[in-house]
Tab-separated table of C-alpha atoms in Angstrom:
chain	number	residue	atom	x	y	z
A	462	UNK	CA	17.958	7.746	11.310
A	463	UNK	CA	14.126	7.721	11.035
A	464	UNK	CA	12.729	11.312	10.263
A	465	UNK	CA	9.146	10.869	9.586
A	466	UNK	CA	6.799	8.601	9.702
A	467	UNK	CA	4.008	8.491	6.686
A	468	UNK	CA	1.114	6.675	7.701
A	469	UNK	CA	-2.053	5.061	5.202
A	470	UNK	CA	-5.351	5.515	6.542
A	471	UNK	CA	-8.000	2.852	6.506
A	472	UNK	CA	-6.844	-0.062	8.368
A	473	UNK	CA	-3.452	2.044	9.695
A	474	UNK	CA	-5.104	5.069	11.436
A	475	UNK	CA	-8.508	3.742	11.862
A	476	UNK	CA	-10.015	0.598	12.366
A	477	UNK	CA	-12.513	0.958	9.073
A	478	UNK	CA	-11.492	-1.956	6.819
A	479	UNK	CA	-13.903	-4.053	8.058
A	480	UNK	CA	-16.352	-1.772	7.724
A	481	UNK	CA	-15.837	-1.324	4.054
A	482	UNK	CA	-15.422	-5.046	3.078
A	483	UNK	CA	-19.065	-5.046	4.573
A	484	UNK	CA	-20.071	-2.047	2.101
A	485	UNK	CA	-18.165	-3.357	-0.795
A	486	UNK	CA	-19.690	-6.767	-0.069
A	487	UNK	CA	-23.217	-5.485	-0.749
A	488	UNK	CA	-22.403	-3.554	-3.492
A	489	UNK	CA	-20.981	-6.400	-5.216
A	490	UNK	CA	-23.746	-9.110	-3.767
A	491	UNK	CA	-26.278	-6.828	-5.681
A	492	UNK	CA	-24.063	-6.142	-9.200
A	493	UNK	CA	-22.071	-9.455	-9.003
A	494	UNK	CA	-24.017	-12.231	-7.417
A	495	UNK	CA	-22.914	-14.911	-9.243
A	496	UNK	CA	-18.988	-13.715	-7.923
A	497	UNK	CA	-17.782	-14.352	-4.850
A	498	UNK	CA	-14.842	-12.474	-2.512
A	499	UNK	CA	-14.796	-8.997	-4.866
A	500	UNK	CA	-15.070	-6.922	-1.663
A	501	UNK	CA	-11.492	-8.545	-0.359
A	502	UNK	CA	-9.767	-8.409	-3.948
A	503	UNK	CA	-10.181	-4.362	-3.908
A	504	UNK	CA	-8.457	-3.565	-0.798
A	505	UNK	CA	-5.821	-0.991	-1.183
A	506	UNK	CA	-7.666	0.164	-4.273
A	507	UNK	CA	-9.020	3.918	-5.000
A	508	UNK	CA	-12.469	4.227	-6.573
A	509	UNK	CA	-11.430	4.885	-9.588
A	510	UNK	CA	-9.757	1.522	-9.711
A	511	UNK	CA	-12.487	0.035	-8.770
A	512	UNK	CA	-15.045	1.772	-11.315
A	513	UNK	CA	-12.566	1.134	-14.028
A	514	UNK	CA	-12.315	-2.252	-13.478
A	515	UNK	CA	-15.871	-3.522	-12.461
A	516	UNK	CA	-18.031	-0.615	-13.463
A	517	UNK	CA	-16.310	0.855	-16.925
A	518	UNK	CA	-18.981	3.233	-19.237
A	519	UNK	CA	-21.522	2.741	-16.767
A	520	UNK	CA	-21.388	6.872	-15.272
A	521	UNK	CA	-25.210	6.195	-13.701
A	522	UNK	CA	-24.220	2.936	-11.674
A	523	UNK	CA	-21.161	4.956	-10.418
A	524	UNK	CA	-22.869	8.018	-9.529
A	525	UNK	CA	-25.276	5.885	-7.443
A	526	UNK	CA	-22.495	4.013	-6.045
A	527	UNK	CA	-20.678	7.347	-5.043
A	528	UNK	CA	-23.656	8.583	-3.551
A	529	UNK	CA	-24.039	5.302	-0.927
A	530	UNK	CA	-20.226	5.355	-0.403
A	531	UNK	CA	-20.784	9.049	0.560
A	532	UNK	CA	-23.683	8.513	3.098
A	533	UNK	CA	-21.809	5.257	4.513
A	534	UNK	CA	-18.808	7.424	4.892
A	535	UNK	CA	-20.571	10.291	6.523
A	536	UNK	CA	-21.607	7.924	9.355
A	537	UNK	CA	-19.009	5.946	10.231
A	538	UNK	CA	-17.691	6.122	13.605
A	539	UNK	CA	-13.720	6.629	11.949
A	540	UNK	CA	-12.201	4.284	15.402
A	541	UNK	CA	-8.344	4.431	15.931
A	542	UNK	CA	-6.662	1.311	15.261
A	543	UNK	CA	-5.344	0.108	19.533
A	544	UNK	CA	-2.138	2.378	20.558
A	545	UNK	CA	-2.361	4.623	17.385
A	546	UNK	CA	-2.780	8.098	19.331
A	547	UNK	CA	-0.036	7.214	22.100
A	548	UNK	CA	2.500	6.322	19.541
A	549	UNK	CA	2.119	9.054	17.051
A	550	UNK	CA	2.194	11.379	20.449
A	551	UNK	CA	5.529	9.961	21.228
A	552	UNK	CA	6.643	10.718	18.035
A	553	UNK	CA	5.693	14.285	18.237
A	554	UNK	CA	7.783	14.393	21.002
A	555	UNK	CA	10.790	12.906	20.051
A	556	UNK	CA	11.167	14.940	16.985
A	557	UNK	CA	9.694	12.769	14.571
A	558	UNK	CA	7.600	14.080	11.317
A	559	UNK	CA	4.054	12.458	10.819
A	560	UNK	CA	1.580	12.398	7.652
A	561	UNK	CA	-0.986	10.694	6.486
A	562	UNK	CA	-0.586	9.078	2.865
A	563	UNK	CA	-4.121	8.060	1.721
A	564	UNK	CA	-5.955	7.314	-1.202
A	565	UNK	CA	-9.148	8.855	0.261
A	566	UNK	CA	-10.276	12.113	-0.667
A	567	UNK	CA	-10.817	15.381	0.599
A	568	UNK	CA	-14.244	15.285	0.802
A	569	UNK	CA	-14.047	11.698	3.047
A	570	UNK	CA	-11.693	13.515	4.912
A	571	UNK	CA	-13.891	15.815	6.384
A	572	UNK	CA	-15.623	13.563	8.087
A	573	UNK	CA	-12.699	12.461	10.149
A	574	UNK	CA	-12.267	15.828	11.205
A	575	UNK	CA	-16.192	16.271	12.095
A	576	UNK	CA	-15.418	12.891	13.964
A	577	UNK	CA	-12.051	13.834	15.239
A	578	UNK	CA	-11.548	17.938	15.932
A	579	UNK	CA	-7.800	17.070	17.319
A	580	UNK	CA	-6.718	15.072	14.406
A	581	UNK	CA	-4.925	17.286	12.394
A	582	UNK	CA	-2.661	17.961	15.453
A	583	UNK	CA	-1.269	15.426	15.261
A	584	UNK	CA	-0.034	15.342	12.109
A	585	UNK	CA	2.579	17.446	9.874
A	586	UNK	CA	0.602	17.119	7.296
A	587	UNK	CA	-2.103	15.170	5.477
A	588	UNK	CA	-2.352	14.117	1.706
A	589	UNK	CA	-5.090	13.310	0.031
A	590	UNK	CA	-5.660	11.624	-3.043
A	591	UNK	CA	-5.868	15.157	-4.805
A	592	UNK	CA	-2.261	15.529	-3.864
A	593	UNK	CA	-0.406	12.534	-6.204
A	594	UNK	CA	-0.430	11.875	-9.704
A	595	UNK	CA	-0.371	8.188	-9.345
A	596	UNK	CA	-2.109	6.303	-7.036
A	597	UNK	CA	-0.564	2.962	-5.315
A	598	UNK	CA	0.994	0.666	-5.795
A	599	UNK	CA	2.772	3.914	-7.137
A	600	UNK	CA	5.567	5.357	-4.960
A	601	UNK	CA	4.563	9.060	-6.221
A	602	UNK	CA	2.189	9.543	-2.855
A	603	UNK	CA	5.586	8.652	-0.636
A	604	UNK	CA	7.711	10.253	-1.781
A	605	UNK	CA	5.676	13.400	-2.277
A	606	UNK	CA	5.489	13.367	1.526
A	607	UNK	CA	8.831	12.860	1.975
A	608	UNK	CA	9.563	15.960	-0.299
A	609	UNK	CA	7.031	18.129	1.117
A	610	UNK	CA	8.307	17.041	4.902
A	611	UNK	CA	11.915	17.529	3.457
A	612	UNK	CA	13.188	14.590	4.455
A	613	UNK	CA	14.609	11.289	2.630
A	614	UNK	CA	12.665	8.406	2.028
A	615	UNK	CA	14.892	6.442	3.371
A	616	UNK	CA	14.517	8.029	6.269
A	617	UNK	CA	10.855	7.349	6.836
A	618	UNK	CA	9.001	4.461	8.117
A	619	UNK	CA	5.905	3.772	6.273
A	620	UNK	CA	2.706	2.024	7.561
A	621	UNK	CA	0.198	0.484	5.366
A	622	UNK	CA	-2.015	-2.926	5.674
A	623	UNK	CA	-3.004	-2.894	1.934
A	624	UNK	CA	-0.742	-4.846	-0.673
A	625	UNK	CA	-0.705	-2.144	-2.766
A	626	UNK	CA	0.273	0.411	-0.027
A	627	UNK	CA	3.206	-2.133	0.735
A	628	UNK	CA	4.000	-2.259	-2.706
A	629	UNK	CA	3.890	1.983	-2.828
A	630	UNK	CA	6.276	1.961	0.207
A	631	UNK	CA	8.809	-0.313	-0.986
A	632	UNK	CA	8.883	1.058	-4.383
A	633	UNK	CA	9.423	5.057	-2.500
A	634	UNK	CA	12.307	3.063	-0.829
A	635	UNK	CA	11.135	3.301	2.452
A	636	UNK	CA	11.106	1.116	5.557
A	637	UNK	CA	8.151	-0.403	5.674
A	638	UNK	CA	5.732	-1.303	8.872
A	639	UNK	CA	2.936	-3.576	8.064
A	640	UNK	CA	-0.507	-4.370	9.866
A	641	UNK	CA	-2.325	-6.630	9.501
A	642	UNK	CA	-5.658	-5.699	10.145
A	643	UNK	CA	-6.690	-6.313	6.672
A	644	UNK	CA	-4.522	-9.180	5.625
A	645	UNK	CA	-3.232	-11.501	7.473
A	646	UNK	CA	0.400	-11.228	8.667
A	647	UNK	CA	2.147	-14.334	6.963
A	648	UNK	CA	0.805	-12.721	3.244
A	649	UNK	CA	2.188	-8.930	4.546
A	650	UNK	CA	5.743	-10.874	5.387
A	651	UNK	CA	6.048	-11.487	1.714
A	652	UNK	CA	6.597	-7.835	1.610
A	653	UNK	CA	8.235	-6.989	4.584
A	654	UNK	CA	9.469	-8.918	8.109
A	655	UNK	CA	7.998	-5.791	10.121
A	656	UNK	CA	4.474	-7.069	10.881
A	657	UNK	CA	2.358	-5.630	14.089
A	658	UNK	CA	-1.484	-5.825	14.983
A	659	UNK	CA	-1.618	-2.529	16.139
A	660	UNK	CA	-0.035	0.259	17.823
A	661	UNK	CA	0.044	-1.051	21.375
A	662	UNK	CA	3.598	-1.133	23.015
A	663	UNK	CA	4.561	-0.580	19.931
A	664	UNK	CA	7.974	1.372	19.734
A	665	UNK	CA	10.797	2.849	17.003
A	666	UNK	CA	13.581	1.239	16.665
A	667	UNK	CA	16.734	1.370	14.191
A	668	UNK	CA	17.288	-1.465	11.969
């Protein structure tokens, strides 16, 4: 029986991954010319991935990074991903739990809620990535919904477009819902048969 559903941000809730690959793609045009495709090889990662891989012992270059990422983030429009306000409405009626599972932080999410005053209703809760120990491809951020919802992870659907995020969902034991407005949806099949563009006409059923 599905309980909850535990939904990723970026490129789940809100048509932004585009938006970052362009962001990610400057940053890495200007510290990484001679290297091509960086800005698609981070998806699904948090900053502090990305820092510790491509930016290690260099705290002035991240702090001017952070800054940019911080503007960028203060101004983007935050769109929903087609259908995703209808279906998590349904769910709120038919009993089902909703969260949000995201890497992002606190901070970024404040600007969803400048952008968005209802979108906390329409969630059970949110967690951030102050919330979790481990960040994915970790399971820790599932199933520390799922314990904080009370429910089962097996008992929750969870919907991510990142590999990573797949990866965290399988690992939490979850069904898993991928989209694939990041990646496209033969590479997400490798990870699960559930693939959807978006949210439109989109409805629960039991496997």
């Amino acid at each position: 029986m599905i309980k909850a559903c535990l939904f990723d941000l970026d490129g789940v809730v809100f048509n932004t991954e585009p938006l970052y690959t362009a962001f990610w793609g400057g940053i890495f045009k200007e510290f990484y010319p001679a290297e091509q495709g960086l800005e698609l090889k981070i998806k699904g990662q948090t900053l502090t991935q990305i820092y510790d891989r491509y930016f290690a012992e260099q705290p002035d270059r991240q702090a001017e990074i952070t800054r940019r990422l911080d503007e960028y983030e203060r101004q983007m429009p935050y769109t929903y991903v087609d259908g995703f306000t209808d279906f998590v409405k349904r769910l709120k009626q038919n009993g089902v739990k909703t969260a949000i599972v995201t890497s992002s932080n606190k901070a970024k999410m404040e600007n969803v809620y400048r952008r968005h005053a209802s979108f906390k209703q329409l969630f059970d809760a949110v967690f951030t990535a102050e919330d979790f120990h481990e960040s994915k491809p970790s399971p820790d951020g599932y199933l520390t919904a799922a314990r904080a919802l009370g429910v089962q992870p097996t008992d929750c659907i969870v919907f991510e477009d990142s590999f990573n995020g797949l990866r965290s969902g399988l690992a939490a034991k979850a069904r898993v819902v991928g989209l694939s407005t990041t990646n496209l949806e033969e590479s997400i099949k490798e990870f699960t048969k559930e693939v959807i563009p978006n949210f439109v006409g989109y409805e629960l059923t039991e496997r």
